[in-house]
JSON list of C-alpha atoms in Angstrom, two decimals:
[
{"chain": "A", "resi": 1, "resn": "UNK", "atom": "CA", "xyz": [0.00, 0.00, 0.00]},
{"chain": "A", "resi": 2, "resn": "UNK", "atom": "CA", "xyz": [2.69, 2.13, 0.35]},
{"chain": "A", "resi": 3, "resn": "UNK", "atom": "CA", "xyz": [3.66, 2.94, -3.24]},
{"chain": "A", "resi": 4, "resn": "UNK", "atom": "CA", "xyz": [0.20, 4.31, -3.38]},
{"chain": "A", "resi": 5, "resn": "UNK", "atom": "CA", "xyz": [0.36, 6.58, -0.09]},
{"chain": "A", "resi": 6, "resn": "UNK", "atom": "CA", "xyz": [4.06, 7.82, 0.02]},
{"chain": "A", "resi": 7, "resn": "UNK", "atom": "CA", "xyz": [2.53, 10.61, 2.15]},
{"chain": "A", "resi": 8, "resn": "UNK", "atom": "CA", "xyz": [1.08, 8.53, 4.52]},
{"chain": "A", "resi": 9, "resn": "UNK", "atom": "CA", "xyz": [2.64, 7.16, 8.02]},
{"chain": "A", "resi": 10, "resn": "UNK", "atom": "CA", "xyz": [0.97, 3.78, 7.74]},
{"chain": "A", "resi": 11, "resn": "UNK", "atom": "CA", "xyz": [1.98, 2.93, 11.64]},
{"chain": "A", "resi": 12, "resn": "UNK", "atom": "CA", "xyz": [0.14, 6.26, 12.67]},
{"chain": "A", "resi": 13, "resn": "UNK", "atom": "CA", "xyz": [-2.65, 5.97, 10.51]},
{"chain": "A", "resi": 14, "resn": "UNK", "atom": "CA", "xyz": [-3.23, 2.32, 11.68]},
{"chain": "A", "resi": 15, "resn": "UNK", "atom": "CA", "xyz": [-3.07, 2.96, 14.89]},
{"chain": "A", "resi": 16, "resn": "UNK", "atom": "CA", "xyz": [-6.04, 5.91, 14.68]},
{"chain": "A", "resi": 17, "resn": "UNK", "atom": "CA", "xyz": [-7.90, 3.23, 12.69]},
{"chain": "A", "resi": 18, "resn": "UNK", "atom": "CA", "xyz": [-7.88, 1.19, 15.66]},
{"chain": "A", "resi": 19, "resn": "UNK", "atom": "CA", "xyz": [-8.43, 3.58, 18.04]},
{"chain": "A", "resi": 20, "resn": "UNK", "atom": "CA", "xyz": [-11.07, 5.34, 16.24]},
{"chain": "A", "resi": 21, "resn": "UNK", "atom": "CA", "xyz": [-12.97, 2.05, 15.56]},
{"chain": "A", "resi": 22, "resn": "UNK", "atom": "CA", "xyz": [-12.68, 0.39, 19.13]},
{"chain": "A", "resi": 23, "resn": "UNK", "atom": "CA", "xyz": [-14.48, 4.18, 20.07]},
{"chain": "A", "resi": 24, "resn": "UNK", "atom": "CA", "xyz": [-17.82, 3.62, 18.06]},
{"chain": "A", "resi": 25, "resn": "UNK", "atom": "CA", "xyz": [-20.42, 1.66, 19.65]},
{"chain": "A", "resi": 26, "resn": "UNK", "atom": "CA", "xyz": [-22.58, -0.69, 18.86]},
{"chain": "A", "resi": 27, "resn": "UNK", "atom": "CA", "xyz": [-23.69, -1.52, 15.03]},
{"chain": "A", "resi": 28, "resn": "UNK", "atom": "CA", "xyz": [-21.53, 1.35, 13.44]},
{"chain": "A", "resi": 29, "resn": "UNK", "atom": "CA", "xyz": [-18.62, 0.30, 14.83]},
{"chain": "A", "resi": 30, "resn": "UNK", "atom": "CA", "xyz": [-18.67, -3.10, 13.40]},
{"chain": "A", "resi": 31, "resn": "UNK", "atom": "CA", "xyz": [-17.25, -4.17, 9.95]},
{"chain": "A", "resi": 32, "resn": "UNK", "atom": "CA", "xyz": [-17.66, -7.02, 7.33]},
{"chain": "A", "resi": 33, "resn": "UNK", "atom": "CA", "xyz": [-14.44, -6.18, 6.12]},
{"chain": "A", "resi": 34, "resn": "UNK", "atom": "CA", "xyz": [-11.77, -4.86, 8.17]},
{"chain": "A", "resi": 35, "resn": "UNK", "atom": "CA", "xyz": [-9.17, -4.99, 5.38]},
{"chain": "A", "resi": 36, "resn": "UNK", "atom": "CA", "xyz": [-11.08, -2.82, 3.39]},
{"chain": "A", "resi": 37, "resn": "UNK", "atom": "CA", "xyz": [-12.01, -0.57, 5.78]},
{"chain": "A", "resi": 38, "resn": "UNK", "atom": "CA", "xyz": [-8.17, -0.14, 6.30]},
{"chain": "A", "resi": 39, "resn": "UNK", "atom": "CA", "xyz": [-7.63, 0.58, 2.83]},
{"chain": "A", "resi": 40, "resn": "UNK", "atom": "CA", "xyz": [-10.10, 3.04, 2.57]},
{"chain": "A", "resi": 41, "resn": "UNK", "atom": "CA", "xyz": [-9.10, 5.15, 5.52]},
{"chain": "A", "resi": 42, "resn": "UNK", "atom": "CA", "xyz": [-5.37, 5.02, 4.45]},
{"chain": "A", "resi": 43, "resn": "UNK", "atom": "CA", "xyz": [-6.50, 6.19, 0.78]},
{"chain": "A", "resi": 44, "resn": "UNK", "atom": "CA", "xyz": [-8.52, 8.46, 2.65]},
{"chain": "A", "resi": 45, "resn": "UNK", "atom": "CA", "xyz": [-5.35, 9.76, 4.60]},
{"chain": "A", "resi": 46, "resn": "UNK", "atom": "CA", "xyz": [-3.21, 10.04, 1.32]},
{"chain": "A", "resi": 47, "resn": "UNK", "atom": "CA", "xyz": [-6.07, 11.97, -0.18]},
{"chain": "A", "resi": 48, "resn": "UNK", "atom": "CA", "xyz": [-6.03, 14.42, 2.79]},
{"chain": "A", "resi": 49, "resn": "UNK", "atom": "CA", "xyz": [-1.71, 14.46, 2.99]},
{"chain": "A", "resi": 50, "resn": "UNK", "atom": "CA", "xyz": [-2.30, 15.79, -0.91]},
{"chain": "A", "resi": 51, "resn": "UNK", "atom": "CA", "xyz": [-5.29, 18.98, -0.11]},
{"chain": "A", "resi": 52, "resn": "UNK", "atom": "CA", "xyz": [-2.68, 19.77, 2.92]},
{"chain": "A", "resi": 53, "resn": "UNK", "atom": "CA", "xyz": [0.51, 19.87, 0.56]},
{"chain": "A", "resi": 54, "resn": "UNK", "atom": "CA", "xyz": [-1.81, 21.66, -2.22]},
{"chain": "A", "resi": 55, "resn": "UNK", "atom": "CA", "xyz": [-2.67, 24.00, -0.01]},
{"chain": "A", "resi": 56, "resn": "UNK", "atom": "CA", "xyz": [0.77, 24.68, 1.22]},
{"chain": "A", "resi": 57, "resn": "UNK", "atom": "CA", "xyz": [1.75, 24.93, -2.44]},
{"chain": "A", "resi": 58, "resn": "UNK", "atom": "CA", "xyz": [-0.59, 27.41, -3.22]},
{"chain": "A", "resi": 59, "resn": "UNK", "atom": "CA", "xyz": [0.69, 29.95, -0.50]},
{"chain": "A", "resi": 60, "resn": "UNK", "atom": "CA", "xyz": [3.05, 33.15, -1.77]},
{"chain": "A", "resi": 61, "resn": "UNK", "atom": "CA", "xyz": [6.64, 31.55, -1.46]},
{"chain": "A", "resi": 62, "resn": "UNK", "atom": "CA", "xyz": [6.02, 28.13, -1.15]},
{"chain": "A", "resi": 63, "resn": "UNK", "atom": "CA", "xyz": [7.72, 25.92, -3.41]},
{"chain": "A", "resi": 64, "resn": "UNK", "atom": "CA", "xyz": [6.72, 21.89, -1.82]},
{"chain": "A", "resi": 65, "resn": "UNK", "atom": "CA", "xyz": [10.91, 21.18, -3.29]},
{"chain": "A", "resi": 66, "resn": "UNK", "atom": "CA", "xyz": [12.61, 23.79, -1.56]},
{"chain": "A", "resi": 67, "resn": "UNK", "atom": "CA", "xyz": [14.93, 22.43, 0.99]},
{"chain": "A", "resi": 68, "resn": "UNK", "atom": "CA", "xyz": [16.97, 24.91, 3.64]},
{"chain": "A", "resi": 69, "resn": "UNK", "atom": "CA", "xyz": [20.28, 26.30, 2.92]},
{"chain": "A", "resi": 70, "resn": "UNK", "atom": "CA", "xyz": [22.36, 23.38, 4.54]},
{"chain": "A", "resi": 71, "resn": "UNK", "atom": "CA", "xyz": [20.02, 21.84, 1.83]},
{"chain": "A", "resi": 72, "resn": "UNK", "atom": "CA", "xyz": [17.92, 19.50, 3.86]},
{"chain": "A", "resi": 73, "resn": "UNK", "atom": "CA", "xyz": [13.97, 19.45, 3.31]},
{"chain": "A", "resi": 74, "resn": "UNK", "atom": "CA", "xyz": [12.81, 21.98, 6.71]},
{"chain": "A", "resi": 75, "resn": "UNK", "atom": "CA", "xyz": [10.71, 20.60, 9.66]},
{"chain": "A", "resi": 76, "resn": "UNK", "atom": "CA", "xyz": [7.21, 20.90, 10.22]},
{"chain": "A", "resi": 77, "resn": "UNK", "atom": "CA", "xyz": [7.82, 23.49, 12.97]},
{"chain": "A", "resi": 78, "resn": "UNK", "atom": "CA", "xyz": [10.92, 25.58, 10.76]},
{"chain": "A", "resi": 79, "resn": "UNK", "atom": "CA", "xyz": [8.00, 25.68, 7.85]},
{"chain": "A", "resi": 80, "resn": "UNK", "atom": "CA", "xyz": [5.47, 26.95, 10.67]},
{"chain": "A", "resi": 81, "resn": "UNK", "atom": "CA", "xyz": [8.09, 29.66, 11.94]},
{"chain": "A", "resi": 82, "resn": "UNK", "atom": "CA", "xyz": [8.60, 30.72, 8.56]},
{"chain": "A", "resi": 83, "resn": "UNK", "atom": "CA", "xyz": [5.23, 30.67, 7.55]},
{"chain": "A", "resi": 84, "resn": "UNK", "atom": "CA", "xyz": [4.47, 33.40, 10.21]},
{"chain": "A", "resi": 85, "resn": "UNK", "atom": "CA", "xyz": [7.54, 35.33, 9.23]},
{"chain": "A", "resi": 86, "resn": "UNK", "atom": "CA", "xyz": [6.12, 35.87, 6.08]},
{"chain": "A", "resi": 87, "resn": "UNK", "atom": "CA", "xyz": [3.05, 37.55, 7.18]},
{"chain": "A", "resi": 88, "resn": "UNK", "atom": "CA", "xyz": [5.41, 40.14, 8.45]},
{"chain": "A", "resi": 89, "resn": "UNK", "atom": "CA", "xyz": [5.83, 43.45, 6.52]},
{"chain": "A", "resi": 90, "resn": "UNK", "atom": "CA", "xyz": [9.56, 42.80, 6.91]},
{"chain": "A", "resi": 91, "resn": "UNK", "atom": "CA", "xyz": [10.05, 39.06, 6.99]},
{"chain": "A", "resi": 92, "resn": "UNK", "atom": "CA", "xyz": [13.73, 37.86, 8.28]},
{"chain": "A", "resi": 93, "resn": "UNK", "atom": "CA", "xyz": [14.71, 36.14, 4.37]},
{"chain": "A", "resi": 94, "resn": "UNK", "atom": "CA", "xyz": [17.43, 34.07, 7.12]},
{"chain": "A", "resi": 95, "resn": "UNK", "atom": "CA", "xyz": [14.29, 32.76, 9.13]},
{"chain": "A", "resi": 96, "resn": "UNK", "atom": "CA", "xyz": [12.41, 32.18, 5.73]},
{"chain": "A", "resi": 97, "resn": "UNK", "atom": "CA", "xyz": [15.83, 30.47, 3.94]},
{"chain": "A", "resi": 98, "resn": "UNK", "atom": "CA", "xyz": [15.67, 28.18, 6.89]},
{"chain": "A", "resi": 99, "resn": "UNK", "atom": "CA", "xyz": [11.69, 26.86, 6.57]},
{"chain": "A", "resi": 100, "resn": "UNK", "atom": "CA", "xyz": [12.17, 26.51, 2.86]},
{"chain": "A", "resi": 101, "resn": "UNK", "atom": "CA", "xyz": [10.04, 29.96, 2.25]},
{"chain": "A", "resi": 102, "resn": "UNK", "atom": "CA", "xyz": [11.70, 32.89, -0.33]},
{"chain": "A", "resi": 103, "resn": "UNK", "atom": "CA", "xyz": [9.43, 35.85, -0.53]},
{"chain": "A", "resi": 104, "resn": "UNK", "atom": "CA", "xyz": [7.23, 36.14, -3.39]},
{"chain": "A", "resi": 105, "resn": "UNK", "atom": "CA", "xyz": [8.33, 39.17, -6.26]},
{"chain": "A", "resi": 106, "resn": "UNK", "atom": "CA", "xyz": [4.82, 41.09, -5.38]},
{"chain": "A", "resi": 107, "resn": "UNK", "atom": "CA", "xyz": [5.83, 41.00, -1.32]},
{"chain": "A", "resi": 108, "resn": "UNK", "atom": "CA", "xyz": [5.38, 44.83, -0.19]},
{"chain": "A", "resi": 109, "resn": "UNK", "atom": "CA", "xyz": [8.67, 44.82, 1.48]},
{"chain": "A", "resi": 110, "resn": "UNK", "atom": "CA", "xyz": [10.02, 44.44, -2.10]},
{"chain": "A", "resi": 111, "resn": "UNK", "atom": "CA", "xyz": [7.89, 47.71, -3.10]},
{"chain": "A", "resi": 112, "resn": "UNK", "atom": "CA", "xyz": [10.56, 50.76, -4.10]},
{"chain": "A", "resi": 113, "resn": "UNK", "atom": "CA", "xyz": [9.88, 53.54, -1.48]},
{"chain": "A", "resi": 114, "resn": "UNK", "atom": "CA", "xyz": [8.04, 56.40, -3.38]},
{"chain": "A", "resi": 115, "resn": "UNK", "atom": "CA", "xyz": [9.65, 59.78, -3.15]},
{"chain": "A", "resi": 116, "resn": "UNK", "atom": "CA", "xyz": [7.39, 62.68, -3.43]},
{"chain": "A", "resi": 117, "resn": "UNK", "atom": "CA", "xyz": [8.65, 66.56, -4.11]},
{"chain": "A", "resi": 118, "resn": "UNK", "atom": "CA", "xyz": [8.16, 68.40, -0.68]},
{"chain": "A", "resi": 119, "resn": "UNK", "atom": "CA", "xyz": [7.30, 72.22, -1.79]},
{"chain": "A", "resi": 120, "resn": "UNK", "atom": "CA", "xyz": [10.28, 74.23, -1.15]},
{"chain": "A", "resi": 121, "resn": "UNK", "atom": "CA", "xyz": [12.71, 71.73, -0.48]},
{"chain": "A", "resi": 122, "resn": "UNK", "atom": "CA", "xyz": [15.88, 71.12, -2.05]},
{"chain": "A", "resi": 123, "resn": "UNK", "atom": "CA", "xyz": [16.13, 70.23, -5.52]}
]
């Protein structure tokens, strides 16, 4: 199963199969088919592990490939840090290297500073 659901963490997921199932009472709770039932929630998992990255992908910056400067793929909780940083109107690009994140070419602290004449002032 694992070719099919290189996302998923088939120990983990198992093991909230079982617990989920041993939680549900009565009729509901009981299967024809446990294997299948399996199946489906892993699929189900993998399905889920895809909307998450997709929606991660979609985000200003993200690129799912980047990896940090040491070139490693960044943790959970680096991606997370940097994720916030980039809500910032001057994000850290150090803090953003290091979660994977570069800042998107329409970030406003990329925008040129507009100068404006002030009456009277030097020329």
């Amino acid at each position: 199963m694992q070719p099919q659901t290189p996302l998923v963490d088939l120990k983990r997921e198992t093991a909230n199969m079982v617990d989920y199932w041993l939680a549900v009472p009565g009729k509901k709770g009981e299967k024809q088919d446990w294997l299948s039932t399996w199946r489906r929630w892993v699929r189900k998992a993998q399905t889920d592990a895809e909307e998450r990255a997709a929606r991660y992908s979609s985000r200003a910056g993200w690129n799912s490939n980047s990896s940090t400067p040491s070139g490693r793929q960044p943790t959970s909780r680096e991606r997370k840090i940097a994720e916030q940083e980039l809500r910032k109107s001057n994000p850290n690009p150090a803090i953003l290297a290091q979660g994977g994140l570069t800042l998107p070419p329409n970030h406003p602290s990329l925008e040129q500073p507009r100068l404006t004449a002030i009456e009277g002032g030097a020329a």
